[in-house]
C-alpha positions as a printed Julia matrix, in Angstrom:
533×3 Matrix{Float64}:
  28.41  -12.12  -23.67
  28.8    -9.38  -20.84
  26.08  -10.65  -18.56
  24.86   -6.85  -17.97
  24.21   -6.15  -21.85
  21.69   -4.13  -22.54
  21.34   -3.0   -19.02
  21.12    1.08  -20.13
  18.44    0.29  -22.55
  15.9    -1.77  -20.14
  16.48    1.16  -17.35
  15.07    3.5   -20.04
  12.37    1.19  -20.78
  11.76    0.75  -17.24
  11.42    4.5   -16.53
   9.22    4.94  -19.51
   6.48    2.27  -18.69
   6.64    3.52  -15.05
   6.64    7.1   -15.97
   3.22    7.64  -14.27
   3.05    5.05  -11.5
   6.69    5.91  -10.33
   6.18    9.35   -9.75
   2.4     8.99   -8.38
   4.24    6.71   -5.48
   7.22    9.0    -5.31
   4.94   12.3    -4.68
   2.04   10.65   -2.46
   4.73    9.61   -0.24
   6.7    12.58    0.09
   3.58   14.91    0.34
   2.39   12.64    2.93
   5.8    13.37    4.7
   5.78   16.83    4.64
   2.12   17.86    5.18
   2.63   15.7     8.5
   5.43   17.75    9.57
   3.33   20.85    8.52
   0.01   19.72   10.55
   2.08   18.79   13.37
   4.02   22.38   13.64
   0.2    23.8    13.42
  -0.73   21.22   16.26
   2.16   21.62   18.65
   3.86   24.93   17.92
   5.86   25.31   21.52
   8.72   23.5    22.79
   6.91   22.44   25.77
   3.85   21.27   24.04
   5.88   18.66   21.61
   7.79   17.51   25.07
   4.9    16.73   26.68
   3.17   14.87   23.54
   6.37   12.75   22.97
   6.35   11.66   26.56
   3.05   10.77   26.02
   3.38    8.66   23.34
   6.39    6.81   24.72
   4.31    5.93   27.44
   2.02    4.24   25.52
   3.04    0.63   24.41
  -0.15    0.43   21.98
   0.95    3.95   19.91
   4.76    2.86   20.45
   3.67   -0.35   18.35
   1.92    1.67   16.05
   4.05    4.71   15.22
   7.35    3.55   17.12
   9.2     5.63   19.95
  10.1     9.29   19.7
  13.77    9.81   20.18
  13.77   13.77   19.62
  10.7    16.14   20.56
  11.39   18.5    17.65
   9.05   18.84   15.13
  11.65   17.02   12.21
  11.86   14.15   15.26
   7.85   14.03   15.41
   7.72   13.7    11.87
  10.29   11.0    11.44
   8.01    9.16   14.55
   4.92    9.57   12.81
   5.82    8.79    9.14
   8.95    6.4     9.84
   7.46    2.76   10.26
   4.57    3.64    7.79
   6.87    5.6     5.32
   9.64    2.91    5.36
   6.8     0.06    4.93
   5.46    1.84    1.81
   8.66    2.7     0.63
   9.18   -1.0     0.57
   6.06   -1.8    -0.89
   6.92    0.46   -4.01
  10.27   -1.34   -4.5
   8.54   -4.55   -3.97
   6.07   -3.92   -6.98
   9.1    -2.1    -9.09
  11.36   -5.34   -8.83
   8.58   -7.83   -9.6
   6.92   -5.85  -11.96
  10.27   -5.53  -14.32
  11.34   -9.68  -13.67
   8.84  -12.33  -12.68
   6.1   -10.75  -14.37
   8.01  -10.09  -17.59
   8.8   -13.29  -17.51
   5.4   -14.81  -16.36
   4.06  -12.97  -19.48
   6.78  -13.95  -22.27
   7.95  -10.4   -22.92
  11.22  -10.89  -21.19
  12.12  -14.05  -23.69
  11.95  -11.28  -26.38
  13.93   -9.48  -25.05
  16.62  -11.78  -24.57
  16.39  -12.93  -27.79
  18.17   -9.33  -28.37
  21.62   -8.35  -27.3
  20.62   -8.46  -23.49
  22.6    -9.83  -20.93
  21.51  -12.79  -18.56
  21.26  -10.28  -15.61
  20.37   -7.23  -17.46
  16.74   -7.35  -16.59
  16.99   -7.73  -12.81
  19.98   -5.02  -12.9
  17.42   -2.96  -14.28
  14.56   -3.71  -12.38
  16.84   -3.01   -9.34
  18.04    0.46  -10.56
  14.6     1.24  -11.13
  13.49    0.73   -7.62
  17.14    2.69   -6.45
  15.94    5.46   -8.66
  12.52    5.78   -6.98
  13.85    5.5    -3.36
  16.52    8.36   -4.05
  14.09   10.22   -5.7
  11.58    9.76   -2.47
  14.82   10.64   -0.08
  15.43   13.79   -1.88
  11.99   15.03   -1.81
  11.51   14.42    1.82
  14.96   15.88    2.64
  13.87   18.83    0.89
  10.54   19.65    2.51
  11.59   19.29    5.6
  14.14   21.35    5.03
  11.84   24.13    3.35
   9.79   23.58    6.91
  12.96   24.9     8.69
  14.7    21.35   10.17
  17.88   20.9    10.35
  19.33   19.65    6.94
  21.56   16.77    8.42
  18.28   15.14   10.24
  16.21   15.96    7.08
  18.74   13.99    4.84
  19.46   11.5     7.59
  15.28   10.5     7.44
  15.13   10.48    3.64
  17.98    8.28    3.59
  16.49    5.92    6.19
  13.41    6.07    3.97
  15.63    4.95    0.84
  17.5     2.11    2.43
  14.43    0.55    3.85
  12.63    0.58   -0.09
  16.4    -0.67   -1.06
  16.29   -3.8     1.34
  12.71   -4.9     0.11
  13.85   -4.26   -3.51
  16.3    -7.03   -2.54
  13.86   -9.35   -0.93
  11.84   -8.82   -4.11
  14.63   -9.62   -6.65
  15.51  -13.16   -4.45
  11.66  -13.72   -4.25
  11.01  -13.41   -8.21
  14.34  -16.04   -8.74
  12.24  -18.57   -6.18
   8.4   -17.98   -7.27
   7.23  -18.99  -10.7
   4.6   -16.59  -10.87
   4.45  -12.58  -10.16
   1.87  -13.41   -8.04
   3.61  -15.68   -5.61
   6.58  -13.31   -5.67
   5.07  -10.13   -4.44
   3.12  -12.28   -1.99
   6.36  -14.08   -0.81
   8.21  -10.19   -0.3
   4.95   -8.58    0.76
   4.93  -11.47    3.54
   8.71  -10.47    4.29
   7.21   -6.59    4.58
   4.67   -7.77    7.06
   6.9   -10.12    9.61
   9.25   -7.12    9.58
   6.41   -4.38   10.66
   5.22   -7.46   13.21
   9.23   -7.96   14.48
   9.46   -3.74   14.81
   6.44   -3.26   16.5
   6.67   -5.92   19.07
  10.2    -4.32   19.64
   8.74   -0.84   20.12
   6.07   -2.04   22.38
   7.96   -3.94   24.92
   9.43   -2.27   27.89
  13.18   -1.16   28.2
  14.21   -3.95   30.06
  12.31   -6.78   27.89
  14.23   -9.11   25.83
  11.46   -8.68   22.94
  12.84   -5.13   22.59
  15.87   -6.4    20.53
  13.17   -7.81   17.96
  13.23   -4.3    16.31
  17.07   -5.48   15.23
  15.78   -8.1    13.27
  13.72   -6.03   11.23
  15.04   -3.56    8.05
  12.16   -1.49    9.48
  13.58   -1.51   12.93
  17.13   -0.44   11.44
  15.43    2.4     9.44
  13.88    3.91   13.17
  17.1     3.21   14.37
  18.69    6.21   12.26
  16.75    8.54   15.01
  16.89   11.57   12.57
  17.33   14.48   14.34
  18.46   12.47   17.33
  21.7    11.66   16.47
  21.43   10.86   12.89
  23.11    7.32   12.96
  24.48    6.79    9.7
  25.44    3.39   10.21
  21.9     2.41   10.57
  21.7     3.42    7.16
  25.08    1.76    5.54
  23.47   -1.61    7.66
  20.22   -1.57    5.36
  22.36   -0.32    2.34
  24.53   -3.36    2.83
  21.69   -6.14    3.53
  20.64   -4.76   -0.05
  23.98   -5.31   -1.41
  23.74   -8.61    0.11
  20.43   -9.79   -1.26
  20.83   -8.28   -5.0
  24.31  -10.56   -4.83
  22.06  -13.65   -3.67
  19.82  -12.76   -7.06
  22.78  -12.18   -9.07
  23.7   -15.98   -8.31
  20.06  -17.52   -8.45
  19.48  -16.31  -11.82
  21.87  -17.73  -13.4
  21.19  -20.97  -11.57
  17.57  -21.5   -13.14
  15.91  -21.51  -16.32
  14.17  -18.5   -18.17
  10.51  -18.45  -17.36
  11.02  -21.31  -14.24
  11.34  -20.43  -10.78
  13.68  -22.31   -8.45
  10.09  -23.77   -6.61
   8.14  -24.35   -9.48
   4.53  -25.3    -9.44
   3.34  -28.22   -8.68
   0.99  -29.64  -12.11
  -2.46  -30.35  -11.33
  -4.82  -32.96  -12.29
  -5.69  -33.96  -16.05
  -9.35  -33.55  -15.38
 -10.88  -30.51  -13.41
 -13.1   -31.55  -10.82
 -16.61  -30.73  -11.36
 -16.52  -27.59   -9.09
 -13.99  -26.04  -11.11
 -15.84  -27.06  -14.53
 -17.31  -23.26  -15.23
 -16.26  -19.96  -15.92
 -16.79  -18.39  -11.96
 -15.0   -21.19  -10.96
 -12.2   -20.48  -13.2
 -12.42  -16.9   -11.6
 -12.52  -18.41   -8.24
  -9.39  -20.28   -8.32
  -7.29  -17.35   -9.91
  -8.64  -14.73   -7.37
  -8.9   -16.68   -4.04
  -5.46  -17.07   -2.93
  -4.62  -12.88   -3.19
  -8.27  -12.76   -1.62
  -7.11  -14.68    1.39
  -4.03  -12.96    1.69
  -5.34   -9.06    1.58
  -7.89  -10.73    4.1
  -5.2   -11.63    7.16
  -3.72   -8.57    6.06
  -6.84   -6.56    7.2
  -7.21   -8.53    9.9
  -4.1    -7.34   11.06
  -4.51   -3.8    10.27
  -7.95   -3.7    12.02
  -6.66   -5.73   15.52
  -3.6    -3.15   15.37
  -5.77    0.12   14.38
  -8.55   -0.91   17.39
  -6.02   -1.83   20.2
  -4.96    1.9    19.96
  -8.16    3.79   20.57
  -7.88    3.91   24.43
  -4.93    5.71   24.25
  -5.94    8.04   21.43
  -7.58   10.5    23.62
  -4.29   10.92   25.27
  -2.46   12.77   21.86
  -4.3    16.13   23.22
  -2.42   16.82   26.16
  -2.16   20.2    27.63
  -2.48   21.5    24.02
  -4.97   24.16   24.09
  -5.63   24.51   20.26
  -6.18   20.65   19.98
  -8.22   20.69   22.8
 -10.93   23.31   21.73
 -10.98   20.92   18.28
 -11.97   17.94   20.64
 -14.25   20.14   22.65
 -16.49   21.04   19.36
 -16.33   17.4    18.3
 -17.74   16.34   21.22
 -14.87   15.47   24.09
 -12.62   12.57   24.07
 -15.23    9.86   23.48
 -16.14   11.9    20.31
 -12.12   12.11   19.5
 -12.03    8.06   19.76
 -14.9     7.73   17.64
 -13.06   10.53   15.11
 -10.08    8.16   14.98
 -11.79    5.08   14.28
 -14.19    6.63   11.74
 -10.56    7.75    9.76
  -9.35    4.33   10.53
 -12.21    2.75    8.54
 -11.84    5.47    6.02
  -8.07    4.79    5.25
  -9.3     0.38    5.14
 -11.91    1.8     2.56
  -8.83    3.52    0.47
  -6.82   -0.06    0.73
 -10.3    -1.77   -0.14
  -9.96    0.04   -3.1
  -6.73   -0.62   -4.06
  -7.72   -4.56   -3.88
 -10.52   -3.6    -6.25
  -8.6    -2.21   -8.86
  -5.89   -5.41   -8.68
  -8.78   -7.96   -8.93
 -10.51   -5.86  -12.22
  -6.75   -5.82  -13.36
  -6.75   -9.61  -13.5
  -9.17   -9.25  -16.6
  -6.32   -7.43  -18.59
  -4.03  -10.23  -17.64
  -6.05  -13.13  -18.35
  -6.17  -11.2   -21.97
  -2.55  -10.21  -22.49
  -1.56  -13.43  -21.34
  -3.49  -15.42  -24.16
  -5.59  -16.98  -21.17
  -8.82  -15.49  -22.03
  -9.03  -16.69  -25.64
  -9.18  -20.15  -25.12
 -12.16  -19.68  -22.42
 -14.04  -16.86  -24.67
 -13.49  -19.73  -27.77
 -16.66  -21.94  -25.7
 -19.59  -20.92  -24.62
 -18.24  -18.26  -22.54
 -19.87  -14.6   -23.01
 -17.49  -11.82  -22.48
 -19.67  -10.22  -20.23
 -19.95  -13.67  -18.33
 -16.12  -14.1   -18.35
 -16.12  -10.49  -16.89
 -18.39  -11.15  -14.4
 -16.69  -13.98  -13.11
 -13.65  -11.9   -12.26
 -15.83   -8.85  -11.26
 -17.57  -10.82   -8.15
 -14.12  -10.39   -6.27
 -14.02   -6.45   -6.27
 -17.76   -6.76   -5.78
 -17.88   -9.18   -2.89
 -14.17   -9.88   -1.87
 -14.0    -5.69   -0.92
 -16.77   -6.44    1.22
 -15.09   -9.5     2.92
 -12.06   -7.66    3.42
 -13.88   -4.15    4.81
 -15.63   -6.72    7.14
 -12.8    -8.45    8.24
 -10.78   -5.33    9.41
 -13.77   -3.92   10.56
 -14.71   -6.74   12.91
 -10.73   -7.28   13.96
 -10.99   -3.39   14.73
 -14.35   -3.92   16.43
 -12.9    -6.83   18.91
  -9.49   -4.99   20.09
 -11.35   -1.74   20.28
 -14.15   -2.92   22.23
 -11.74   -4.78   24.5
  -9.48   -1.71   25.45
 -12.37    0.69   25.74
 -14.58   -2.42   27.82
 -17.39   -1.94   25.66
 -17.15   -5.06   23.03
 -20.89   -5.35   22.0
 -21.2    -1.34   21.77
 -18.44   -1.07   19.4
 -18.31   -4.23   17.09
 -21.55   -3.47   15.4
 -20.42   -0.04   14.41
 -17.11   -0.5    13.54
 -17.87   -3.78   11.23
 -21.38   -1.08    9.78
 -18.8     1.69    9.57
 -16.28   -0.57    7.28
 -18.97   -1.7     5.13
 -20.27    1.88    4.55
 -16.98    2.45    2.73
 -17.82   -0.11   -0.08
 -20.04    2.2    -2.21
 -16.88    4.22   -2.92
 -14.86    0.74   -3.38
 -16.9    -0.02   -6.08
 -17.06    3.17   -7.73
 -13.38    2.83   -7.98
 -13.52   -0.64   -9.52
 -16.14    0.52  -12.11
 -13.97    3.34  -13.13
 -10.98    1.3   -13.92
 -13.67   -1.38  -15.51
 -14.53    1.67  -17.79
 -11.14    2.27  -18.9
  -9.88   -1.83  -19.46
 -13.29   -1.61  -21.93
 -12.67    1.48  -23.56
  -8.56    1.77  -23.51
  -7.21   -1.4   -22.37
  -3.78   -0.02  -23.15
  -4.41    2.37  -20.47
  -4.96   -0.27  -17.75
  -1.34   -0.33  -16.33
  -1.54    3.12  -15.18
  -5.08    2.48  -13.81
  -3.34    2.58  -10.21
  -3.55    6.76  -10.56
  -7.4     6.6    -9.75
  -7.33    5.36   -6.56
  -4.07    6.97   -5.73
  -5.67    9.78   -6.59
  -8.4     9.61   -4.58
  -6.21    8.36   -1.85
  -4.23   11.67   -2.01
  -7.53   13.79   -2.02
  -8.73   11.82    1.05
  -5.31   11.95    2.88
  -3.78   15.2     2.31
  -7.1    17.32    0.7
  -8.1    18.51    4.27
  -4.46   19.42    5.54
  -3.86   21.21    2.51
  -6.99   22.56    2.8
  -7.88   21.65   -1.24
 -11.37   23.31   -2.29
 -14.51   21.4    -1.84
 -14.31   21.23   -5.63
 -11.41   18.92   -5.65
 -12.26   17.19   -2.44
 -15.57   16.07   -4.05
 -14.11   14.38   -6.73
 -13.27   11.48   -4.68
 -15.88    9.05   -3.76
 -14.81    8.66   -0.18
 -15.42   12.13    0.65
 -19.16   11.45    0.23
 -19.83    8.67    2.96
 -20.77    9.1     6.11
 -17.98    9.14    9.09
 -18.96    6.13   10.98
 -19.25    5.48   14.24
 -19.77    8.75   15.64
 -21.36   10.51   12.6
 -24.97   10.71   11.58
 -25.58    7.77    8.77
 -27.08    9.5     5.52
 -27.83    6.81    3.2
 -28.6     9.21    0.09
 -24.91    9.63   -0.66
 -24.46    5.46   -0.57
 -27.47    5.15   -3.26
 -26.4     7.29   -5.49
 -22.72    6.13   -5.52
 -24.25    2.75   -6.19
 -25.96    3.66   -8.99
 -23.14    5.48  -11.01
 -21.22    2.27  -10.18
 -24.03    0.41  -12.25
 -23.83    2.79  -15.13
 -20.26    2.74  -15.12
 -19.9    -0.9   -14.82
 -22.93   -1.18  -17.52
 -20.74    1.27  -19.89
 -17.67   -0.93  -19.03
 -18.86   -4.12  -20.1
 -20.89   -3.11  -23.28
 -17.15   -1.05  -24.46
 -15.5    -4.59  -23.8
 -17.95   -6.35  -25.7
 -17.69   -4.56  -29.02
 -13.86   -3.98  -28.94
 -11.23   -6.29  -30.6
  -9.47   -8.73  -27.94
  -5.93   -8.33  -26.75
């Protein structure tokens, strides 16, 4: 049989399964890029203002580490600077999740074995997964290019920027394809590919932060995210840098094709070690089982939050320089309370973003219930003296306490680094940790909504990423695009106090927590009444 037989059918199936998740990813990334260009145009309306802004960014090593180097002071060049590193990283994350979802996760759940029993080639599932990621990346490139062109930017630079994001996404699709052959579980494959993505971001940041004569600056060439930056959209349009990313993606895909033919179906090249025949006393409970299943994921998220908080806090000293001589922005900062207030506003926005990211972890933790159910692992547990509510409660402790650990870690890291660069360690630490923990009620409410969907409509659980995605879209783009207050109020994050710098109001936190308790009770009651599986 042809090794690619059935690829078209599997591709259509993958696109149908991702008909909600894939457009949501692409739309949010494209809309964030275009709205960033629009807002930069309003803040820096003259060429002189943009030139001064670009010079101040390039003079600050911390900001270069976070966003990259500004290569062109036009509106398109500033948009590529502001969204290049993060946009490429998010495109890579999207591709990783798509490829692992349609390869290793399918094998782990046993569905790929059923598919492979038909007229399907050995390499067809991998090919369909890579094509799905490629479709998403190219669609993102097209929307970004079209959006920037509508804003009046040169078409060549807009296309170069879109393809730079697509090339980065393609590279990490190849990384995920290789990881799916090596690891034996979807979580391990996602973790390995995510670690490569994190290393790529660190290498790119280290290279940009280094001086022009430093050897460390060459670290950018070790990172696919650095290649995306070196496309330099609107500043020469280096098409060969796009080709470098696409060539690397092809090499990684070829490696994955080679590996898929050298392993057994359902097994990885690095199989998991078998555990002991008898569980230790500390593992003989439902809560202990949930801890064993979810703790590794929590540790990985905590490490990510520590890095994100430390990097964000280290930039605090250079935030006030963003105003430059822009009179419009200076007036805004004056109304906010001066440069000290804008630093607080920046830190509050970072904590808000960490809260939204923590909501993604909370959703993933609740989704673990559905994974245990569909994988057939919940039924043996419930056959013992374990109630459905008790089984679910063991896993729900992670969105409850695990998200608190994430936010505390991010707030602590941000507080330590911001206090160090601002010379106010004791004053910043408590405020940032408290501001981070103030995000918890909104995170818990997001998890409770997902629990209700799991209890009432378990078949919709795969689409629950739309819940935090909608909240992120409203919170991120709503103020920029001036959404009506009725729409902004749909996100629980819009009701939280802006800390540090803002007044602490406990009422929103209390009623968000009360709504969370009610939704949790509804979700558990629905789970107790429906058929399992």
